[in-house]
Coordinates of C-alpha atoms and ligand atoms in Angstrom, one line a residue:
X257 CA 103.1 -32.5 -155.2
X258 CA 100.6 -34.2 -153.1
X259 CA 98.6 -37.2 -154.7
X260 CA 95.4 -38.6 -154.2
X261 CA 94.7 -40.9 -151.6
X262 CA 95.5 -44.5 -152.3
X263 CA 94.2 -47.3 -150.9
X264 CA 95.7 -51.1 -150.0
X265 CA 94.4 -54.2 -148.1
X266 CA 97.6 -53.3 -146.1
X267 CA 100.1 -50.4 -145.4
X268 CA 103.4 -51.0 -144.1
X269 CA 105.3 -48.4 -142.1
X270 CA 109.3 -48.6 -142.9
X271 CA 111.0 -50.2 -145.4
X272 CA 114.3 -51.4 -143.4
X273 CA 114.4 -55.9 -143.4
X274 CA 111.5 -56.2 -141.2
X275 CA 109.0 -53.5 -143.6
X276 CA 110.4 -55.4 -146.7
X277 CA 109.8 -58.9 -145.5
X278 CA 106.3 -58.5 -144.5
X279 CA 105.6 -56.4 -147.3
X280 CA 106.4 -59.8 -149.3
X281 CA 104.0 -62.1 -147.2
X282 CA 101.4 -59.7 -147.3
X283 CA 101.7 -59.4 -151.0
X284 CA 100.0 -63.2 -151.1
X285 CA 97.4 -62.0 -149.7
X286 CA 96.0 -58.5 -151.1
X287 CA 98.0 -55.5 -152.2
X288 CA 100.4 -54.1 -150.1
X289 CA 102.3 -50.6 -149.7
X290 CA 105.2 -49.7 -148.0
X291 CA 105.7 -46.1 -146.5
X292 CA 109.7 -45.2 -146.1
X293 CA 110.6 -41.9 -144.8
X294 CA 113.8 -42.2 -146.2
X295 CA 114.8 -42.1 -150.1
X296 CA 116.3 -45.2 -150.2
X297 CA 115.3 -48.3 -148.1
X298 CA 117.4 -50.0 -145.6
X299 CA 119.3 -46.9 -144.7
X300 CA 119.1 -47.5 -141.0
X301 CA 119.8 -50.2 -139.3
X302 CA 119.3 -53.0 -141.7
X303 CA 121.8 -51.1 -143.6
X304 CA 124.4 -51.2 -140.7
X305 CA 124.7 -54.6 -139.2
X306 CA 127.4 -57.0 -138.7
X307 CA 125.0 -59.1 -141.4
X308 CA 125.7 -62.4 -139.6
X309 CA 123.3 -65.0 -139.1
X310 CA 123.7 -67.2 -136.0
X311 CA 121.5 -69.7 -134.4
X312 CA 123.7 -68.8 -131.0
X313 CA 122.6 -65.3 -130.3
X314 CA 120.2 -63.2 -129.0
X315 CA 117.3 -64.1 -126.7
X316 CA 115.7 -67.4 -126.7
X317 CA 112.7 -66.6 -128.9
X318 CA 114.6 -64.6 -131.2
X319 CA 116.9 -67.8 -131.3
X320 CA 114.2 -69.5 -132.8
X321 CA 113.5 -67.5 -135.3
X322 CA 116.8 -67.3 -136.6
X323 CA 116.5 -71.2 -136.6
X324 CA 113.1 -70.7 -138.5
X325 CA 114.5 -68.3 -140.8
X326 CA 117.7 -70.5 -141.6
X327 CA 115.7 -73.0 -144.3
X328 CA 114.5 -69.8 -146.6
X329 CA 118.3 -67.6 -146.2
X330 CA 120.0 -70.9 -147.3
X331 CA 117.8 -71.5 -150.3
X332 CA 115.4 -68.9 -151.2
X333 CA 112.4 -69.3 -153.7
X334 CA 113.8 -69.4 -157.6
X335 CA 114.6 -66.4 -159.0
X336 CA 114.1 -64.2 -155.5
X337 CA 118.2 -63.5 -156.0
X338 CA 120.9 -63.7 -158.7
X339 CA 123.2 -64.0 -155.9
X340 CA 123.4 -66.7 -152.8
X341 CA 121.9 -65.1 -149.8
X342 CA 124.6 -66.6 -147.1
X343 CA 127.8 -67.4 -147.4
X344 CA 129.8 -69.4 -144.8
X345 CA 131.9 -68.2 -141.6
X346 CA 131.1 -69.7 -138.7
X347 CA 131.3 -68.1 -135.0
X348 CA 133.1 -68.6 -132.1
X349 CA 132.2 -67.7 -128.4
X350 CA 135.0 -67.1 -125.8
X351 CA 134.4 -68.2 -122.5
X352 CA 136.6 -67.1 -119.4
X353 CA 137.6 -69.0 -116.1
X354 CA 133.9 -69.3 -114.4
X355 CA 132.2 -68.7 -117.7
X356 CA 132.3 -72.3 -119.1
X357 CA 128.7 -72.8 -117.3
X358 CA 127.0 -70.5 -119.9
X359 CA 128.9 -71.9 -123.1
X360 CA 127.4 -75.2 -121.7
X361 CA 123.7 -73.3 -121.0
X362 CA 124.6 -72.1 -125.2
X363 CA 125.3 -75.6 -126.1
X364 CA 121.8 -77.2 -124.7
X365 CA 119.5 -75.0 -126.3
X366 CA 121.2 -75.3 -129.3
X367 CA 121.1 -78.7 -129.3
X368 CA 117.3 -78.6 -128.6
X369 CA 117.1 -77.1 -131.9
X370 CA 119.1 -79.1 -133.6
X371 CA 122.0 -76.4 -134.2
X372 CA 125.4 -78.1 -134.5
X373 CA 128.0 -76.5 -132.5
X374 CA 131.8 -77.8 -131.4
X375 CA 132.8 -77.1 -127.7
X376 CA 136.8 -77.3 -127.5
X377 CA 139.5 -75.8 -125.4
X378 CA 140.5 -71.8 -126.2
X379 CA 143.6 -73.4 -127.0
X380 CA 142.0 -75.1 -129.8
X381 CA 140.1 -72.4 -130.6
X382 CA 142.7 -71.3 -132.3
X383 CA 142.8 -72.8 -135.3
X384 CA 140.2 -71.4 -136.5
X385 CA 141.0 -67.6 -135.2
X386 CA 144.6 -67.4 -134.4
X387 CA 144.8 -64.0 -132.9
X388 CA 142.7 -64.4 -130.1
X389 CA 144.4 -64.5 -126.6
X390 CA 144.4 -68.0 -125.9
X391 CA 145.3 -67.7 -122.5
X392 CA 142.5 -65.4 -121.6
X393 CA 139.9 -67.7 -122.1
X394 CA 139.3 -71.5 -121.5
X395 CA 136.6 -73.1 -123.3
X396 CA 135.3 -71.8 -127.0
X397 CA 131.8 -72.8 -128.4
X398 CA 132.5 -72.9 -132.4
X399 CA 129.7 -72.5 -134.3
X400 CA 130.2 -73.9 -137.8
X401 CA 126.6 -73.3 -139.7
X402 CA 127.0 -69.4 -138.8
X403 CA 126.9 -67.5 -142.4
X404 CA 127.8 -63.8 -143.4
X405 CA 124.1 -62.7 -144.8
X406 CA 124.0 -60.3 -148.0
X407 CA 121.9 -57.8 -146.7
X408 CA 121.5 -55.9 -149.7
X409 CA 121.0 -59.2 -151.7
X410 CA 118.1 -60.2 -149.5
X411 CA 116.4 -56.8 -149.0
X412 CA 116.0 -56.2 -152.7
X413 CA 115.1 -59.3 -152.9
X414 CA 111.7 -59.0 -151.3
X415 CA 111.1 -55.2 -152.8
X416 CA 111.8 -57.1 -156.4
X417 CA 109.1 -60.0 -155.3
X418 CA 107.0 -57.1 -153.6
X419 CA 106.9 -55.4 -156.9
X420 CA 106.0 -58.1 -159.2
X421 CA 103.2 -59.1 -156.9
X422 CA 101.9 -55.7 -157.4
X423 CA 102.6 -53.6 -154.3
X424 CA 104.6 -50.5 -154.1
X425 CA 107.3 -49.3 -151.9
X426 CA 106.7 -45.1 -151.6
X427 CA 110.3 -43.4 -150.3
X428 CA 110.5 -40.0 -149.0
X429 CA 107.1 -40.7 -147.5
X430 CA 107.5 -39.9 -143.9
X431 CA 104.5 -41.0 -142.2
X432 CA 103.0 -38.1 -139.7
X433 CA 99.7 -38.5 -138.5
X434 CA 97.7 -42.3 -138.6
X435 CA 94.3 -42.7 -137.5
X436 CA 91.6 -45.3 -137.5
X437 CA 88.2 -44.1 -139.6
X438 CA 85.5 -46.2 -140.6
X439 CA 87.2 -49.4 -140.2
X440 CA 90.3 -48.1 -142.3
X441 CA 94.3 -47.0 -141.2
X442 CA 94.2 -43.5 -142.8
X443 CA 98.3 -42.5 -143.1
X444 CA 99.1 -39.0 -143.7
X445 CA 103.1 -38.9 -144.9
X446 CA 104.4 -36.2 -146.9
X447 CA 104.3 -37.7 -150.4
X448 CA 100.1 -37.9 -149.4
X449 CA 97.8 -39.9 -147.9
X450 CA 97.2 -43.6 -147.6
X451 CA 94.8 -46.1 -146.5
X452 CA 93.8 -49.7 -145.5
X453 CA 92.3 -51.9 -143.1
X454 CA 95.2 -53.3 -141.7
X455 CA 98.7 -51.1 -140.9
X456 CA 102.1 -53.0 -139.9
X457 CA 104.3 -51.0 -137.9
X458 CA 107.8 -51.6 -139.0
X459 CA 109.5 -48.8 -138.1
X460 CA 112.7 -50.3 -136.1
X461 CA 113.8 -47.3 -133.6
X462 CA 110.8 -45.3 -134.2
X463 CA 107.6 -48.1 -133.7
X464 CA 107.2 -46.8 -130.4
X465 CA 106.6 -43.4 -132.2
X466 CA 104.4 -44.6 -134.6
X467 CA 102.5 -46.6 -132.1
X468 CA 101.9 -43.3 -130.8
X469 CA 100.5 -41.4 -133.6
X470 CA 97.7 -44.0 -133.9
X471 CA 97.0 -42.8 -130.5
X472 CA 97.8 -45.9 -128.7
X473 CA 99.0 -45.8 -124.5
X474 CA 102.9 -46.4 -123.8
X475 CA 104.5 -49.3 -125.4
X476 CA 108.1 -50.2 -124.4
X477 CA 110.4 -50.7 -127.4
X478 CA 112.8 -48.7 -127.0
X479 CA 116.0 -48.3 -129.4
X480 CA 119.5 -48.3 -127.7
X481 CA 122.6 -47.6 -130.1
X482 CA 125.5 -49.7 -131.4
X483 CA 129.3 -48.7 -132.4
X484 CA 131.3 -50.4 -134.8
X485 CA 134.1 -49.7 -136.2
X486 CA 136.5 -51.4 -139.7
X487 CA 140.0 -51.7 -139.0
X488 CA 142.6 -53.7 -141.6
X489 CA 144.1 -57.1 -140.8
X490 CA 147.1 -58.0 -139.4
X491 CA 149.9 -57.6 -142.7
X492 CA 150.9 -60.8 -143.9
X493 CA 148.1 -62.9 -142.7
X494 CA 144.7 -64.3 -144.3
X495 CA 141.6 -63.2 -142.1
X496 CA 138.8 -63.8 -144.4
X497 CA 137.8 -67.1 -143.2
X498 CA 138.5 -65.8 -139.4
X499 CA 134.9 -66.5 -137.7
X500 CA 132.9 -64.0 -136.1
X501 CA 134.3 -63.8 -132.5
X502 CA 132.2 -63.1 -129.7
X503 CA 133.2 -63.3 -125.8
X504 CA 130.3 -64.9 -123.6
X505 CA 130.7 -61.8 -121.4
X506 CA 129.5 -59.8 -124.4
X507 CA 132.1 -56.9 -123.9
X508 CA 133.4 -57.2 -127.5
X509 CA 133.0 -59.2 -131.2
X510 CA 135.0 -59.0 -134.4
X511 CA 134.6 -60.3 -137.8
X512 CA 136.4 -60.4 -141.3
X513 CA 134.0 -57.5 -143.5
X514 CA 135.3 -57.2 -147.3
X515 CA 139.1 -57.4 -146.5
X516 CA 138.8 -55.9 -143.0
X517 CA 138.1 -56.6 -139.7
X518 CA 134.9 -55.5 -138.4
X519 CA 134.6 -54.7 -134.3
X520 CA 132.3 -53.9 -132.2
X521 CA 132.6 -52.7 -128.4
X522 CA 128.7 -54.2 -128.5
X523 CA 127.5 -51.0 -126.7
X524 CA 123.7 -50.6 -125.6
X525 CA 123.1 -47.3 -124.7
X526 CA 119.4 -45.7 -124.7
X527 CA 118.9 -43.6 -127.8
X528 CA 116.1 -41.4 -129.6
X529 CA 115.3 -42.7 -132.6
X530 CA 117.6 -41.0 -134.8
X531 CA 120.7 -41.2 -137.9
X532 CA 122.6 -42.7 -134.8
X533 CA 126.5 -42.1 -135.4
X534 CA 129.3 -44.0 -133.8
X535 CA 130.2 -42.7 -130.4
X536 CA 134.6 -41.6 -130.1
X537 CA 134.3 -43.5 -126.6
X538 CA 133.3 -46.5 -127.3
X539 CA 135.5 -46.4 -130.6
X540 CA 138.2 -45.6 -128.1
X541 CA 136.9 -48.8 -125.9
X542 CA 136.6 -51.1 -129.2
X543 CA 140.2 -50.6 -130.1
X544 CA 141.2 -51.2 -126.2
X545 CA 139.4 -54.4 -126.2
X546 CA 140.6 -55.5 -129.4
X547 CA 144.3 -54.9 -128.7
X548 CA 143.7 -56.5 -125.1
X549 CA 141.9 -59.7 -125.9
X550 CA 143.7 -60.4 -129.2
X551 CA 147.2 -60.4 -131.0
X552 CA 146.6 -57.2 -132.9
X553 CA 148.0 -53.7 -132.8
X554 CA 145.2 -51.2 -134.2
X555 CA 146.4 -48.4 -136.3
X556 CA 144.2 -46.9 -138.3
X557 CA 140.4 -46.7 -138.5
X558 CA 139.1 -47.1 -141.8
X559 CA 135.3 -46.4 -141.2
X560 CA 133.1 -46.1 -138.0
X561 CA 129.5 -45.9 -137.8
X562 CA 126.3 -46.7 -135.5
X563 CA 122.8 -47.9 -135.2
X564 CA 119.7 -48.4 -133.2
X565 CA 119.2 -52.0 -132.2
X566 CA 115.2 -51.9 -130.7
X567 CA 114.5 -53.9 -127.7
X568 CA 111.2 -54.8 -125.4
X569 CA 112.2 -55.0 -121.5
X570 CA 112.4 -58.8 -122.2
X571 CA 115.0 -58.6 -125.6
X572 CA 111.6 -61.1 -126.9
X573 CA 110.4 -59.8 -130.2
X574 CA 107.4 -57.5 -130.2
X575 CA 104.9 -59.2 -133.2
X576 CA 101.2 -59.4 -133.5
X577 CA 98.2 -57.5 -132.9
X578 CA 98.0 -54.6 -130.8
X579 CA 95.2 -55.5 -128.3
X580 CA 94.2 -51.7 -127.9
X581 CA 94.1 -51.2 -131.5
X582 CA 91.7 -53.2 -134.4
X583 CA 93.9 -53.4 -137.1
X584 CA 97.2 -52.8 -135.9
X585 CA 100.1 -55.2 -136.2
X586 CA 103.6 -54.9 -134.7
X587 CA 106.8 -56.1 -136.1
X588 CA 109.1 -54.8 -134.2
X589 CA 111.9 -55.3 -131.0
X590 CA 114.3 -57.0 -133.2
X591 CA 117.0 -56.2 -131.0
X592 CA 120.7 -57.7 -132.6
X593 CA 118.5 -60.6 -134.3
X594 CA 116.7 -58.6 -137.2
X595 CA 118.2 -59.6 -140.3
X596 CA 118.6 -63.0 -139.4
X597 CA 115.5 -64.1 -138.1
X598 CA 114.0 -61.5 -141.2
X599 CA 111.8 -64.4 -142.9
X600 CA 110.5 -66.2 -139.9
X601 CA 109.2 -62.8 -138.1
X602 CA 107.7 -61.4 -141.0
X603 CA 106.3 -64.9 -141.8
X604 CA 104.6 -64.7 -138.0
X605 CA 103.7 -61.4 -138.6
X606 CA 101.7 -61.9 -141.9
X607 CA 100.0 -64.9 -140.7
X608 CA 99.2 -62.7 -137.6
X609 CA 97.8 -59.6 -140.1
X610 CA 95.6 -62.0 -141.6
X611 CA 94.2 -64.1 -139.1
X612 CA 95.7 -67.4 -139.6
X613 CA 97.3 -69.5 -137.0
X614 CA 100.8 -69.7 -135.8
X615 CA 102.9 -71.3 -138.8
X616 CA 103.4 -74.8 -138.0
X617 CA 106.9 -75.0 -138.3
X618 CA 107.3 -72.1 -136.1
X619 CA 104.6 -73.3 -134.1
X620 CA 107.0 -76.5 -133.4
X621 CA 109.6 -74.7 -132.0
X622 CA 107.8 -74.0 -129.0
X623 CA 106.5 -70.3 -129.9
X624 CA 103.3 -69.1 -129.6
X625 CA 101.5 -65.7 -130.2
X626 CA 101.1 -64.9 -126.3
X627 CA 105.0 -65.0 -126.1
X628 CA 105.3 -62.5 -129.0
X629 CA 102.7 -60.1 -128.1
X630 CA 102.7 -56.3 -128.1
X631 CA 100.1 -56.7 -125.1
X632 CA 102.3 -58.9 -122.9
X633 CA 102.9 -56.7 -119.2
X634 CA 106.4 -56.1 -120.0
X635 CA 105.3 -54.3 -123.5
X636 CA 102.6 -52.7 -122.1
X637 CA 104.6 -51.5 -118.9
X638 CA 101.7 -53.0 -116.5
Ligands
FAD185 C1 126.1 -52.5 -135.3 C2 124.9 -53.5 -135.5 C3 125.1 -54.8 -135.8 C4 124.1 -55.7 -136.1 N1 124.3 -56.9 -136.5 C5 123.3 -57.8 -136.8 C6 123.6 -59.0 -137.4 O1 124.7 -59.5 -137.5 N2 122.5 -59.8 -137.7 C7 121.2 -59.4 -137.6 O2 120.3 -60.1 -137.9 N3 121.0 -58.2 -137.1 C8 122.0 -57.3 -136.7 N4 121.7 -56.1 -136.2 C9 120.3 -55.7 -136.0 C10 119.6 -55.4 -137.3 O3 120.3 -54.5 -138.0 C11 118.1 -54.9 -136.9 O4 117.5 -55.8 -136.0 C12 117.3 -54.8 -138.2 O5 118.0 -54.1 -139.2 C13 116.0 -54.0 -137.8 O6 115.3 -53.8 -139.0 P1 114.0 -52.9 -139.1 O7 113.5 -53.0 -140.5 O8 113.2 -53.2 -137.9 O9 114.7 -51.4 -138.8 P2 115.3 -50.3 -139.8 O10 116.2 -51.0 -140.7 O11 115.8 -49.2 -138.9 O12 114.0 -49.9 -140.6 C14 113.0 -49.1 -140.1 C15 112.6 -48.1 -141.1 O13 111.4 -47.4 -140.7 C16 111.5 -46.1 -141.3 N5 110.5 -45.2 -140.6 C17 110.6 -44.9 -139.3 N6 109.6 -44.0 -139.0 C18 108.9 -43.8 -140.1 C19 107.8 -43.0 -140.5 N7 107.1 -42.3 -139.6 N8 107.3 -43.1 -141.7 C20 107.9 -43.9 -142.7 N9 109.0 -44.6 -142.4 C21 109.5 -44.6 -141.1 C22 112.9 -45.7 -141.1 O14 113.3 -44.7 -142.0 C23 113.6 -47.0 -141.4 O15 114.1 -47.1 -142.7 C24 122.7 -55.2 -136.0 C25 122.5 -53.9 -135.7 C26 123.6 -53.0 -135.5 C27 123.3 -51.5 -135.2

């Protein structure tokens, strides 16, 4: 049944991590609602990461939100969860003959920001995973403040806090047609219409869509999908305090997921934004990897699935105001870095939506609005 029109100081579009997190900031600062086209939030691909956080991947901007996010995952505000939000694991990156020089690139800028990190021979490296192919590799870059982030934990979170703050989360409310009237964001969604000054476009794989309903010119942010697949641990063996295992040359991770081994061929392939599903080659390609770079024989396959990870031609994040567009703020581009730089982005964001400057802490890692933009060339394809 279609209901009347309600109106908010803001109106959020998606409800995956990066809907949710703003939703929360905002919520300081006038009443918020959140439009989900699905019925139940985080269904895409905050719902289908590798749920690490990691102050070593991504790009370099995205890095620093993860080290701005890292204060508020390790100890949230009282009462925002029953449960701890991160949990330790660490991560280790394996570097090849000729690849040292990036682990050493890795180590600087994590030791501009104060990130602790071990570099040590691969031979070493395995003591802490001992499956990996030590003679492959040479150097290793262990990671020991990397943590295993309860997704679930932290995204109801924020709805809880959203809720007691007096803003509402709408599901099934597909958002088809937006356009600015009279100073107000007018959403038309098919649970009924919506309104406010101010609309955040948090729509993961589909903000370039959305951008496009409120009639503004190309934006590139694209998403491109991700396979990953559960397989069980070698018999025997403990893998569960295994870290999450990348390769420098980013053809593979792995990492222990609730008594199995989680892998990933790390694909990136151009999608539509869509209910992306694993893809049988690059399961096929995840297994190869895994059984050429490691000690284990892959049987099985428990579970496979896939996602969109969104990216701007630059892998930087895509958050601020639109320059074409009064009112319209973009969180968005989150690439692999979404859940863990959640509360630093959506922290930007808000202060963004309302006008205030940069926050300082962010603000003294070296990131400014300009680098964020939706209006810088690469965004805007000029
Ligand atoms: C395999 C894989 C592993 C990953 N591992 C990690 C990791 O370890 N750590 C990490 O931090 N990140 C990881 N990521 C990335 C992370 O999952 C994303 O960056 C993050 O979830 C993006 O969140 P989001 O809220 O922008 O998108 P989503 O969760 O996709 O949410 C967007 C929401 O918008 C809604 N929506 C879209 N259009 C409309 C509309 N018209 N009306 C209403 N609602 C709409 C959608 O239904 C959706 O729920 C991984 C991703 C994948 C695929």
């Amino acid at each position: 049944m279609a209901r009347d029109m309600e109106t908010a100081d803001f109106v959020v579009i998606g409800a995956g991590i990066a809907g949710a997190s703003v939703a929360y900031e905002l919520s300081r600062h006038g009443k918020v609602i959140v439009l989900e086209a699905e019925s139940s939030p985080g269904y895409h691909s905050t719902g289908r990461s590798a749920a690490i956080m990691s102050e070593n991947y991504g790009s370099a901007l995205w890095s620093t939100l993860v080290t701005a996010s890292r204060g508020f995952l390790d100890s949230p505000p009282d009462g925002f969860s029953d449960v701890p939000l991160t949990q330790p694991r660490g991560a280790m990156f394996l570097a090849c003959e000729g690849e040292e020089d990036k682990l050493s690139e890795q180590a600087a800028c994590m030791a501009r920001r104060a990130a602790r990190f071990e570099l040590m021979t691969a031979r070493q490296a395995l003591s802490h995973c001992p499956i990996i192919r030590a003679d492959l590799f040479t150097q290793a870059l262990h990671e020991p403040d990397c943590k295993d982030i309860d997704t679930n934990a932290l995204l109801s979170g924020y709805l809880r806090a959203l809720r007691a703050a007096g803003g509402k989360l709408f599901t099934n409310a597909t958002v088809q047609s937006l356009k600015r009237e009279n100073g107000l964001w007018l959403a038309t969604t098919t649970l009924g219409s919506f309104s406010a000054p101010v609309v955040v476009n948090a729509a993961g794989g589909w903000a370039q869509h959305v951008a496009g309903m409120a009639g503004l010119p190309h934006r590139s942010v694209n998403p491109y999908r991700r396979t990953a697949i559960l397989i069980d641990p070698p018999a025997g063996g403990d893998a569960s305090r295994w870290p999450m295992t990348f390769d420098v040359a980013e053809t593979f991770y792995f990492k222990p997921e609730a008594g199995r081994i989680m892998v990933s061929p790390v694909d990136k392939e151009l999608s539509v934004p869509c209910d992306a599903q694993a893809d049988e080659m690059e399961v096929a390609i995840a297994v190869d990897r895994m059984e050429r770079f490691t000690t284990m024989q892959i049987g099985r396959i428990e579970h496979k699935w896939g996602g969109l990870r969104t990216f701007a031609p630059d892998n930087e994040p895509v958050i601020g105001a639109d320059p074409d567009a009064e009112g319209f703020i973009w969180l968005a581009g989150q690439g692999g870095n979404g859940v863990m730089a959640g509360p630093a982005s959506a922290r930007l964001a808000a202060h963004c939506a309302v006008g205030l400057s940069i926050p300082q802490d962010i603000a003294g890692l070296g990131l400014t609005y300009g680098a964020v933009s939706p209006g810088r060339s690469c965004v805007r394809g000029s």
